[in-house]
PDB file of C-alpha atoms in Angstrom:
ATOM      1  CA  MET A 805     -48.773 -12.079  31.207  1.00 40.00           C
ATOM      2  CA  LYS A 806     -50.232 -14.770  35.070  1.00 39.00           C
ATOM      3  CA  LYS A 807     -48.600 -18.062  34.436  1.00 41.00           C
ATOM      4  CA  GLY A 808     -52.274 -19.182  33.923  1.00 45.00           C
ATOM      5  CA  ALA A 809     -52.906 -17.258  31.098  1.00 42.00           C
ATOM      6  CA  LEU A 810     -49.755 -18.252  29.472  1.00 39.00           C
ATOM      7  CA  PHE A 811     -50.859 -21.741  29.358  1.00 45.00           C
ATOM      8  CA  PHE A 812     -53.662 -21.398  28.013  1.00 45.00           C
ATOM      9  CA  LEU A 813     -53.196 -18.597  26.038  1.00 41.00           C
ATOM     10  CA  CYS A 814     -50.612 -21.850  24.724  1.00 47.00           C
ATOM     11  CA  LEU A 815     -53.274 -24.177  24.482  1.00 49.00           C
ATOM     12  CA  SER A 816     -55.453 -21.933  22.708  1.00 46.00           C
ATOM     13  CA  VAL A 817     -52.603 -21.736  19.724  1.00 41.00           C
ATOM     14  CA  TRP A 818     -51.530 -26.161  20.137  1.00 46.00           C
ATOM     15  CA  MET A 819     -55.325 -26.557  19.564  1.00 47.00           C
ATOM     16  CA  LEU A 820     -55.901 -24.617  16.445  1.00 39.00           C
ATOM     17  CA  SER A 821     -52.714 -26.144  15.152  1.00 41.00           C
ATOM     18  CA  MET A 822     -53.465 -29.839  16.589  1.00 41.00           C
ATOM     19  CA  THR A 823     -54.254 -32.616  13.547  1.00 36.00           C
ATOM     20  CA  ILE A 824     -56.842 -35.014  15.721  1.00 36.00           C
ATOM     21  CA  GLY A 825     -59.513 -33.185  18.070  1.00 37.00           C
ATOM     22  CA  CYS A 826     -62.444 -34.575  19.840  1.00 41.00           C
ATOM     23  CA  LYS A 827     -64.438 -33.933  16.745  1.00 37.00           C
ATOM     24  CA  ASP A 828     -64.260 -36.456  14.022  1.00 40.00           C
ATOM     25  CA  LYS A 829     -60.630 -35.229  12.915  1.00 38.00           C
ATOM     26  CA  LYS A 830     -58.108 -37.696  11.189  1.00 37.00           C
ATOM     27  CA  PRO A 831     -54.766 -37.772  12.024  1.00 37.00           C
ATOM     28  CA  GLU A 832     -51.994 -36.758   9.483  1.00 38.00           C
ATOM     29  CA  ALA A 833     -49.853 -39.697   9.270  1.00 36.00           C
ATOM     30  CA  VAL A 834     -46.039 -39.484   9.452  1.00 35.00           C
ATOM     31  CA  PRO A 835     -43.331 -41.665   9.223  1.00 37.00           C
ATOM     32  CA  VAL A 836     -42.831 -43.940  12.939  1.00 38.00           C
ATOM     33  CA  ASP A 837     -39.962 -43.995  14.639  1.00 40.00           C
ATOM     34  CA  THR A 838     -38.437 -47.943  13.163  1.00 38.00           C
ATOM     35  CA  ALA A 839     -37.373 -48.105   9.411  1.00 38.00           C
ATOM     36  CA  SER A 840     -38.103 -51.772   9.595  1.00 39.00           C
ATOM     37  CA  VAL A 841     -41.951 -51.132  10.722  1.00 42.00           C
ATOM     38  CA  ALA A 842     -41.406 -48.218   8.432  1.00 39.00           C
ATOM     39  CA  ASP A 843     -40.475 -50.070   5.573  1.00 44.00           C
ATOM     40  CA  THR A 844     -43.181 -52.625   6.122  1.00 42.00           C
ATOM     41  CA  VAL A 845     -46.398 -50.299   6.163  1.00 45.00           C
ATOM     42  CA  ALA A 846     -44.693 -48.093   2.600  1.00 42.00           C
ATOM     43  CA  ARG A 847     -44.988 -51.226   1.004  1.00 43.00           C
ATOM     44  CA  GLU A 848     -48.118 -52.315   1.915  1.00 44.00           C
ATOM     45  CA  ASP A 849     -50.127 -48.933   0.515  1.00 46.00           C
ATOM     46  CA  PHE A 850     -47.682 -49.204  -1.649  1.00 41.00           C
ATOM     47  CA  ILE A 851     -48.630 -52.005  -3.021  1.00 41.00           C
ATOM     48  CA  THR A 852     -52.608 -51.465  -1.937  1.00 45.00           C
ATOM     49  CA  ASP A 853     -52.678 -48.396  -3.958  1.00 45.00           C
ATOM     50  CA  THR A 854     -50.874 -50.180  -7.672  1.00 46.00           C
ATOM     51  CA  VAL A 855     -52.082 -54.274  -7.579  1.00 48.00           C
ATOM     52  CA  PRO A 856     -54.609 -56.406  -7.708  1.00 56.00           C
ATOM     53  CA  GLU A 857     -55.764 -58.587  -3.961  1.00 53.00           C
ATOM     54  CA  ASP A 858     -54.367 -61.423  -4.700  1.00 58.00           C
ATOM     55  CA  ALA A 859     -50.806 -60.511  -6.521  1.00 56.00           C
ATOM     56  CA  MET A 860     -50.395 -57.786  -3.519  1.00 52.00           C
ATOM     57  CA  ASP A 861     -51.290 -61.128  -0.771  1.00 59.00           C
ATOM     58  CA  SER A 862     -48.451 -62.889  -3.521  1.00 59.00           C
ATOM     59  CA  LEU A 863     -46.163 -60.038  -4.030  1.00 58.00           C
ATOM     60  CA  ILE A 864     -46.409 -59.660  -0.004  1.00 62.00           C
ATOM     61  CA  SER A 865     -45.731 -63.267   0.981  1.00 64.00           C
ATOM     62  CA  SER A 866     -42.731 -62.985  -1.223  1.00 63.00           C
ATOM     63  CA  THR A 867     -41.562 -61.144   0.413  1.00 73.00           C
ATOM     64  CA  PRO A 868     -39.198 -62.159   3.213  1.00 77.00           C
ATOM     65  CA  MET A 869     -39.222 -61.218   7.107  1.00 87.00           C
ATOM     66  CA  PRO A 870     -35.935 -59.629   8.030  1.00 85.00           C
ATOM     67  CA  LYS A 871     -34.357 -61.546  10.497  1.00 84.00           C
ATOM     68  CA  ALA A 872     -34.250 -58.570  13.302  1.00 88.00           C
ATOM     69  CA  ALA A 873     -37.836 -58.087  13.170  1.00 92.00           C
ATOM     70  CA  ASP A 874     -37.809 -60.961  14.751  1.00 96.00           C
ATOM     71  CA  GLU A 875     -35.970 -58.864  18.054  1.00 95.00           C
ATOM     72  CA  LEU A 876     -38.742 -55.986  18.012  1.00 96.00           C
ATOM     73  CA  PHE A 877     -42.047 -57.418  19.045  1.00 97.00           C
ATOM     74  CA  ASP A 878     -43.871 -54.391  17.175  1.00 95.00           C
ATOM     75  CA  ASP A 879     -41.924 -54.822  14.149  1.00 95.00           C
ATOM     76  CA  PHE A 880     -42.350 -58.999  13.561  1.00 97.00           C
ATOM     77  CA  LEU A 881     -46.809 -57.453  14.539  1.00 97.00           C
ATOM     78  CA  PHE A 882     -46.417 -55.545  11.190  1.00 94.00           C
ATOM     79  CA  ASN A 883     -45.518 -58.742   9.342  1.00 96.00           C
ATOM     80  CA  PHE A 884     -47.218 -60.740  10.907  1.00 97.00           C
ATOM     81  CA  THR A 885     -50.235 -58.883  10.290  1.00 96.00           C
ATOM     82  CA  ALA A 886     -49.636 -57.598   6.717  1.00 94.00           C
ATOM     83  CA  ASN A 887     -48.166 -60.586   5.398  1.00 95.00           C
ATOM     84  CA  LYS A 888     -49.961 -63.777   5.207  1.00 95.00           C
ATOM     85  CA  LYS A 889     -47.898 -67.017   4.217  1.00 95.00           C
ATOM     86  CA  LEU A 890     -45.708 -66.055   7.246  1.00 96.00           C
ATOM     87  CA  GLN A 891     -48.596 -65.727   9.670  1.00 97.00           C
ATOM     88  CA  TYR A 892     -49.682 -69.703   8.709  1.00 98.00           C
ATOM     89  CA  GLU A 893     -45.819 -70.655   9.521  1.00 97.00           C
ATOM     90  CA  ARG A 894     -46.233 -68.557  13.460  1.00 98.00           C
ATOM     91  CA  VAL A 895     -49.682 -69.544  13.909  1.00 98.00           C
ATOM     92  CA  LYS A 896     -48.242 -73.399  15.885  1.00 98.00           C
ATOM     93  CA  PHE A 897     -50.514 -75.532  14.306  1.00 98.00           C
ATOM     94  CA  PRO A 898     -52.782 -77.172  15.985  1.00 98.00           C
ATOM     95  CA  LEU A 899     -53.592 -73.387  18.131  1.00 98.00           C
ATOM     96  CA  LYS A 900     -54.993 -74.563  21.761  1.00 98.00           C
ATOM     97  CA  VAL A 901     -58.294 -71.931  22.934  1.00 98.00           C
ATOM     98  CA  MET A 902     -59.269 -72.293  26.344  1.00 98.00           C
ATOM     99  CA  GLU A 903     -62.462 -70.675  27.121  1.00 96.00           C
ATOM    100  CA  GLY A 904     -62.953 -70.914  30.934  1.00 88.00           C
ATOM    101  CA  ASP A 905     -62.518 -74.400  31.541  1.00 90.00           C
ATOM    102  CA  SER A 906     -62.946 -76.109  28.471  1.00 96.00           C
ATOM    103  CA  GLU A 907     -59.545 -76.558  25.496  1.00 97.00           C
ATOM    104  CA  SER A 908     -60.459 -76.877  21.880  1.00 98.00           C
ATOM    105  CA  THR A 909     -57.812 -76.575  18.962  1.00 98.00           C
ATOM    106  CA  ILE A 910     -57.769 -74.574  15.255  1.00 98.00           C
ATOM    107  CA  GLU A 911     -56.437 -76.086  12.645  1.00 98.00           C
ATOM    108  CA  LYS A 912     -54.845 -74.513   9.905  1.00 98.00           C
ATOM    109  CA  LYS A 913     -57.420 -74.882   7.878  1.00 98.00           C
ATOM    110  CA  ASP A 914     -59.676 -73.342   9.599  1.00 98.00           C
ATOM    111  CA  TRP A 915     -57.222 -70.203  10.550  1.00 98.00           C
ATOM    112  CA  VAL A 916     -58.899 -66.685   9.751  1.00 97.00           C
ATOM    113  CA  ILE A 917     -55.912 -63.726   8.783  1.00 97.00           C
ATOM    114  CA  GLU A 918     -56.227 -61.793  11.438  1.00 97.00           C
ATOM    115  CA  LYS A 919     -54.924 -58.310  11.020  1.00 96.00           C
ATOM    116  CA  PHE A 920     -55.232 -56.613  14.484  1.00 97.00           C
ATOM    117  CA  PHE A 921     -55.465 -53.147  14.910  1.00 94.00           C
ATOM    118  CA  MET A 922     -53.482 -52.753  12.201  1.00 91.00           C
ATOM    119  CA  LYS A 923     -55.865 -51.538  10.280  1.00 87.00           C
ATOM    120  CA  GLN A 924     -57.154 -48.364  12.400  1.00 89.00           C
ATOM    121  CA  GLU A 925     -54.688 -45.831  13.406  1.00 87.00           C
ATOM    122  CA  PHE A 926     -54.476 -46.304  16.681  1.00 93.00           C
ATOM    123  CA  TYR A 927     -54.000 -49.290  20.255  1.00 96.00           C
ATOM    124  CA  THR A 928     -54.413 -48.578  23.343  1.00 97.00           C
ATOM    125  CA  LEU A 929     -52.186 -49.537  26.222  1.00 97.00           C
ATOM    126  CA  ILE A 930     -52.809 -49.685  29.500  1.00 98.00           C
ATOM    127  CA  LEU A 931     -50.781 -49.980  32.205  1.00 97.00           C
ATOM    128  CA  ASP A 932     -49.271 -49.456  35.831  1.00 96.00           C
ATOM    129  CA  GLU A 933     -47.136 -46.401  35.941  1.00 94.00           C
ATOM    130  CA  GLU A 934     -44.430 -44.446  33.177  1.00 93.00           C
ATOM    131  CA  SER A 935     -41.679 -46.445  33.844  1.00 94.00           C
ATOM    132  CA  GLN A 936     -43.693 -49.520  31.384  1.00 96.00           C
ATOM    133  CA  LEU A 937     -43.845 -47.781  29.022  1.00 95.00           C
ATOM    134  CA  ALA A 938     -40.697 -48.293  27.714  1.00 95.00           C
ATOM    135  CA  LEU A 939     -41.495 -52.445  27.825  1.00 96.00           C
ATOM    136  CA  SER A 940     -42.852 -52.477  24.772  1.00 94.00           C
ATOM    137  CA  LYS A 941     -38.381 -50.723  22.473  1.00 95.00           C
ATOM    138  CA  ASP A 942     -37.145 -54.269  25.391  1.00 96.00           C
ATOM    139  CA  THR A 943     -36.029 -56.663  22.982  1.00 96.00           C
ATOM    140  CA  THR A 944     -34.981 -59.224  25.589  1.00 96.00           C
ATOM    141  CA  VAL A 945     -39.107 -59.776  26.286  1.00 97.00           C
ATOM    142  CA  ASP A 946     -39.694 -63.145  25.098  1.00 97.00           C
ATOM    143  CA  HIS A 947     -43.403 -63.154  25.517  1.00 98.00           C
ATOM    144  CA  VAL A 948     -46.522 -60.896  24.957  1.00 98.00           C
ATOM    145  CA  ILE A 949     -51.003 -60.969  24.832  1.00 98.00           C
ATOM    146  CA  ILE A 950     -52.346 -59.111  22.476  1.00 98.00           C
ATOM    147  CA  GLU A 951     -55.500 -58.637  24.563  1.00 98.00           C
ATOM    148  CA  LYS A 952     -59.040 -57.920  22.728  1.00 98.00           C
ATOM    149  CA  ILE A 953     -61.410 -55.813  25.119  1.00 98.00           C
ATOM    150  CA  TYR A 954     -65.251 -55.774  24.302  1.00 98.00           C
ATOM    151  CA  LEU A 955     -66.142 -53.693  26.707  1.00 97.00           C
ATOM    152  CA  LYS A 956     -70.300 -54.102  26.248  1.00 95.00           C
ATOM    153  CA  GLU A 957     -69.725 -57.359  26.215  1.00 97.00           C
ATOM    154  CA  LYS A 958     -68.235 -57.924  29.189  1.00 97.00           C
ATOM    155  CA  SER A 959     -65.356 -59.955  27.414  1.00 98.00           C
ATOM    156  CA  VAL A 960     -61.640 -60.606  26.914  1.00 98.00           C
ATOM    157  CA  GLU A 961     -60.215 -62.612  24.115  1.00 98.00           C
ATOM    158  CA  GLN A 962     -56.214 -63.127  24.341  1.00 98.00           C
ATOM    159  CA  HIS A 963     -53.651 -63.936  21.722  1.00 98.00           C
ATOM    160  CA  VAL A 964     -50.749 -65.122  23.253  1.00 98.00           C
ATOM    161  CA  PHE A 965     -47.255 -64.099  21.142  1.00 98.00           C
ATOM    162  CA  GLU A 966     -44.060 -66.604  22.698  1.00 98.00           C
ATOM    163  CA  ARG A 967     -39.824 -65.994  21.022  1.00 97.00           C
ATOM    164  CA  GLU A 968     -38.947 -69.727  20.681  1.00 97.00           C
ATOM    165  CA  ASN A 969     -35.815 -69.921  18.922  1.00 95.00           C
ATOM    166  CA  GLY A 970     -35.046 -66.684  18.289  1.00 96.00           C
ATOM    167  CA  LEU A 971     -38.148 -66.335  16.353  1.00 97.00           C
ATOM    168  CA  TRP A 972     -41.598 -64.788  17.008  1.00 98.00           C
ATOM    169  CA  MET A 973     -44.744 -67.358  17.690  1.00 98.00           C
ATOM    170  CA  LEU A 974     -48.802 -66.953  18.466  1.00 98.00           C
ATOM    171  CA  THR A 975     -49.085 -70.184  20.772  1.00 98.00           C
ATOM    172  CA  GLY A 976     -52.508 -69.876  22.355  1.00 98.00           C
ATOM    173  CA  ILE A 977     -55.880 -67.475  22.273  1.00 98.00           C
ATOM    174  CA  ASN A 978     -57.425 -67.187  26.326  1.00 98.00           C
ATOM    175  CA  ARG A 979     -61.208 -66.505  26.618  1.00 98.00           C
ATOM    176  CA  ASN A 980     -62.836 -65.148  29.326  1.00 96.00           C
ATOM    177  CA  THR A 981     -65.268 -62.939  31.134  1.00 96.00           C
ATOM    178  CA  MET A 982     -63.652 -59.196  31.698  1.00 96.00           C
ATOM    179  CA  TYR A 983     -65.028 -60.006  35.557  1.00 94.00           C
ATOM    180  CA  GLN A 984     -62.213 -62.190  35.407  1.00 94.00           C
ATOM    181  CA  ASN A 985     -58.598 -59.787  34.228  1.00 96.00           C
ATOM    182  CA  PRO A 986     -56.435 -57.764  36.761  1.00 95.00           C
ATOM    183  CA  ASN A 987     -57.507 -55.044  35.582  1.00 97.00           C
ATOM    184  CA  LYS A 988     -61.410 -55.711  35.304  1.00 96.00           C
ATOM    185  CA  SER A 989     -61.990 -52.505  38.031  1.00 96.00           C
ATOM    186  CA  PHE A 990     -60.119 -49.489  35.468  1.00 97.00           C
ATOM    187  CA  LEU A 991     -62.408 -51.732  32.569  1.00 97.00           C
ATOM    188  CA  ASN A 992     -65.710 -51.337  34.065  1.00 96.00           C
ATOM    189  CA  PHE A 993     -65.649 -47.764  34.710  1.00 98.00           C
ATOM    190  CA  TYR A 994     -63.677 -47.103  31.323  1.00 98.00           C
ATOM    191  CA  GLU A 995     -66.591 -48.316  29.077  1.00 97.00           C
ATOM    192  CA  LYS A 996     -69.027 -45.667  30.528  1.00 97.00           C
ATOM    193  CA  PHE A 997     -66.221 -42.828  31.029  1.00 97.00           C
ATOM    194  CA  ALA A 998     -65.358 -43.490  26.910  1.00 97.00           C
ATOM    195  CA  SER A 999     -69.714 -43.129  26.070  1.00 95.00           C
ATOM    196  CA  ASP A1000     -71.160 -41.167  28.605  1.00 96.00           C
ATOM    197  CA  SER A1001     -69.637 -37.260  28.032  1.00 95.00           C
ATOM    198  CA  LEU A1002     -71.555 -35.889  31.631  1.00 96.00           C
ATOM    199  CA  PHE A1003     -69.670 -39.207  33.952  1.00 98.00           C
ATOM    200  CA  GLN A1004     -66.095 -37.750  32.204  1.00 97.00           C
ATOM    201  CA  ILE A1005     -66.468 -34.182  33.421  1.00 97.00           C
ATOM    202  CA  GLU A1006     -67.236 -36.207  36.837  1.00 97.00           C
ATOM    203  CA  SER A1007     -64.492 -37.660  36.284  1.00 98.00           C
ATOM    204  CA  MET A1008     -62.064 -35.479  36.488  1.00 98.00           C
ATOM    205  CA  ASN A1009     -59.566 -34.179  39.578  1.00 98.00           C
ATOM    206  CA  ASP A1010     -59.966 -30.694  40.253  1.00 97.00           C
ATOM    207  CA  PRO A1011     -57.216 -29.527  38.666  1.00 97.00           C
ATOM    208  CA  VAL A1012     -56.220 -32.131  36.334  1.00 98.00           C
ATOM    209  CA  SER A1013     -52.382 -31.595  35.574  1.00 97.00           C
ATOM    210  CA  THR A1014     -51.872 -31.501  31.836  1.00 96.00           C
ATOM    211  CA  ILE A1015     -47.973 -31.357  29.832  1.00 95.00           C
ATOM    212  CA  LEU A1016     -48.770 -30.431  25.357  1.00 90.00           C
ATOM    213  CA  PRO A1017     -46.151 -29.431  22.736  1.00 86.00           C
ATOM    214  CA  ASP A1018     -45.110 -25.560  23.021  1.00 83.00           C
ATOM    215  CA  PRO A1019     -46.511 -24.368  19.350  1.00 81.00           C
ATOM    216  CA  GLU A1020     -43.696 -22.774  19.047  1.00 82.00           C
ATOM    217  CA  ASP A1021     -40.263 -25.098  19.611  1.00 80.00           C
ATOM    218  CA  ASP A1022     -41.039 -28.538  19.394  1.00 76.00           C
ATOM    219  CA  PHE A1023     -38.107 -28.984  21.728  1.00 83.00           C
ATOM    220  CA  THR A1024     -40.209 -27.552  24.760  1.00 88.00           C
ATOM    221  CA  MET A1025     -43.575 -28.935  26.742  1.00 89.00           C
ATOM    222  CA  ILE A1026     -45.232 -26.862  28.972  1.00 93.00           C
ATOM    223  CA  GLU A1027     -47.127 -27.539  31.959  1.00 95.00           C
ATOM    224  CA  GLY A1028     -49.948 -26.568  33.164  1.00 95.00           C
ATOM    225  CA  ASP A1029     -53.438 -27.705  34.863  1.00 96.00           C
ATOM    226  CA  PHE A1030     -57.622 -27.391  34.085  1.00 96.00           C
ATOM    227  CA  HIS A1031     -60.112 -27.814  36.014  1.00 97.00           C
ATOM    228  CA  PRO A1032     -62.768 -30.326  34.850  1.00 97.00           C
ATOM    229  CA  GLU A1033     -65.078 -27.839  33.115  1.00 96.00           C
ATOM    230  CA  GLN A1034     -62.153 -27.616  30.442  1.00 96.00           C
ATOM    231  CA  TRP A1035     -61.830 -31.126  30.331  1.00 96.00           C
ATOM    232  CA  PRO A1036     -64.030 -30.444  26.038  1.00 93.00           C
ATOM    233  CA  GLU A1037     -60.702 -28.268  25.342  1.00 89.00           C
ATOM    234  CA  PHE A1038     -58.144 -30.793  26.085  1.00 89.00           C
ATOM    235  CA  CYS A1039     -60.268 -33.630  24.935  1.00 90.00           C
ATOM    236  CA  PRO A1040     -57.076 -35.794  23.121  1.00 82.00           C
ATOM    237  CA  MET A1041     -60.339 -37.599  20.202  1.00 82.00           C
ATOM    238  CA  GLU A1042     -63.121 -39.651  20.469  1.00 89.00           C
ATOM    239  CA  LEU A1043     -61.865 -42.239  23.005  1.00 94.00           C
ATOM    240  CA  PRO A1044     -62.164 -45.398  21.460  1.00 93.00           C
ATOM    241  CA  ALA A1045     -66.284 -46.886  23.539  1.00 93.00           C
ATOM    242  CA  ASP A1046     -67.699 -50.523  22.988  1.00 95.00           C
ATOM    243  CA  PHE A1047     -64.057 -52.063  21.629  1.00 96.00           C
ATOM    244  CA  ILE A1048     -59.831 -51.853  22.712  1.00 98.00           C
ATOM    245  CA  TYR A1049     -56.596 -53.596  22.356  1.00 98.00           C
ATOM    246  CA  ASN A1050     -54.599 -54.126  24.815  1.00 98.00           C
ATOM    247  CA  VAL A1051     -50.810 -55.073  24.386  1.00 98.00           C
ATOM    248  CA  ILE A1052     -48.778 -56.644  27.574  1.00 98.00           C
ATOM    249  CA  TYR A1053     -45.129 -56.547  26.925  1.00 97.00           C
ATOM    250  CA  GLY A1054     -44.151 -58.421  30.172  1.00 92.00           C
ATOM    251  CA  GLN A1055     -45.350 -56.040  32.139  1.00 94.00           C
ATOM    252  CA  LYS A1056     -47.114 -57.109  35.459  1.00 91.00           C
ATOM    253  CA  TYR A1057     -50.543 -56.196  37.200  1.00 94.00           C
ATOM    254  CA  SER A1058     -50.230 -54.937  40.983  1.00 88.00           C
ATOM    255  CA  GLN A1059     -51.155 -51.436  40.931  1.00 77.00           C
ATOM    256  CA  THR A1060     -54.815 -51.319  41.668  1.00 82.00           C
ATOM    257  CA  ASN A1061     -54.765 -47.491  42.939  1.00 94.00           C
ATOM    258  CA  GLN A1062     -53.697 -46.006  39.800  1.00 97.00           C
ATOM    259  CA  LYS A1063     -54.026 -47.167  35.566  1.00 98.00           C
ATOM    260  CA  LEU A1064     -52.509 -45.094  32.600  1.00 97.00           C
ATOM    261  CA  PHE A1065     -54.197 -45.054  29.499  1.00 98.00           C
ATOM    262  CA  VAL A1066     -52.274 -44.810  26.762  1.00 97.00           C
ATOM    263  CA  ILE A1067     -54.328 -44.109  22.812  1.00 96.00           C
ATOM    264  CA  ARG A1068     -50.582 -44.358  20.308  1.00 95.00           C
ATOM    265  CA  GLY A1069     -51.116 -43.861  17.431  1.00 92.00           C
ATOM    266  CA  ILE A1070     -50.063 -46.949  13.555  1.00 89.00           C
ATOM    267  CA  SER A1071     -47.526 -44.160  11.406  1.00 80.00           C
ATOM    268  CA  ASN A1072     -48.954 -40.810  12.293  1.00 82.00           C
ATOM    269  CA  GLY A1073     -47.212 -39.266  15.784  1.00 82.00           C
ATOM    270  CA  LEU A1074     -49.490 -39.501  17.328  1.00 87.00           C
ATOM    271  CA  GLU A1075     -49.727 -41.036  21.670  1.00 93.00           C
ATOM    272  CA  VAL A1076     -51.483 -39.171  24.375  1.00 95.00           C
ATOM    273  CA  GLU A1077     -50.965 -41.451  27.896  1.00 97.00           C
ATOM    274  CA  MET A1078     -54.101 -40.200  30.342  1.00 98.00           C
ATOM    275  CA  THR A1079     -53.671 -40.521  34.143  1.00 98.00           C
ATOM    276  CA  PHE A1080     -56.318 -42.923  36.562  1.00 98.00           C
ATOM    277  CA  LYS A1081     -55.892 -43.200  40.424  1.00 97.00           C
ATOM    278  CA  ASN A1082     -58.642 -44.979  42.332  1.00 97.00           C
ATOM    279  CA  LYS A1083     -59.634 -42.377  45.066  1.00 92.00           C
ATOM    280  CA  ASN A1084     -61.995 -44.228  48.367  1.00 91.00           C
ATOM    281  CA  GLY A1085     -63.311 -46.012  45.402  1.00 92.00           C
ATOM    282  CA  ASN A1086     -63.758 -43.767  42.211  1.00 96.00           C
ATOM    283  CA  TRP A1087     -61.436 -43.484  39.071  1.00 98.00           C
ATOM    284  CA  LYS A1088     -60.613 -39.808  38.390  1.00 98.00           C
ATOM    285  CA  LEU A1089     -58.431 -38.831  35.421  1.00 98.00           C
ATOM    286  CA  THR A1090     -55.582 -37.020  37.286  1.00 98.00           C
ATOM    287  CA  LYS A1091     -52.916 -36.297  34.248  1.00 98.00           C
ATOM    288  CA  ILE A1092     -53.527 -35.704  30.570  1.00 97.00           C
ATOM    289  CA  ILE A1093     -49.510 -35.589  28.864  1.00 96.00           C
ATOM    290  CA  TYR A1094     -49.914 -35.232  24.781  1.00 91.00           C
TER     291      TYR A1094
END
């Protein structure tokens, strides 16, 4: 059997086994790698199902965060969003808010509990290169920014976290237009790409290379190519179009002609990595890894 035919046969089998698809399929919940994160999520889910909301908040707030959770930002964030008491302790009040050249503050009494992306099934990352994927597991990172990107409104809100004396703290909020963001070119492209199926096909490289799991061997990946008109078969899910998150684990944005757009699941094992390259002023999807 020819290599291309074998690849597409394997793709067909793999697509049938996927729990995520382009037509409103939902991810199957599976345990995450980090024990402290999994414990936090499991505890919150159990309490939510069995205890009234007020009692739930009280119970979670009375549970101390493990000291080890301050080593890895992702572990801290799960605790920060689940525990109201901890969140109030880890916001540096009065919290400074910068909006353009205007500065204001948020007092503790006016703070609204922030859940970020914990109530949805995934979040997104924008990177310059694959090596930056490892930053989320780097315990030496001490400065992280969570960006809320409002694609339709062309605005970005940044929540700035810093580790001070070994403790993660929310130290400020910055609000700016999307045009002031270092990823502005890609974000403008992505807004249309995510919402226009015809434009998606127009924005495919020909061919697009792909790597996906072998449905018959959990330890093997299959490499191959597909053509633009086959994109509906490879689309990992309905792409978020109006609003996305981006977590900056200290990565620097210097590449202007390449972006990695990563869709990372929360407690469901999903991870899709899409590589886009700017060719003669036009962004093209060149590679996708499942």
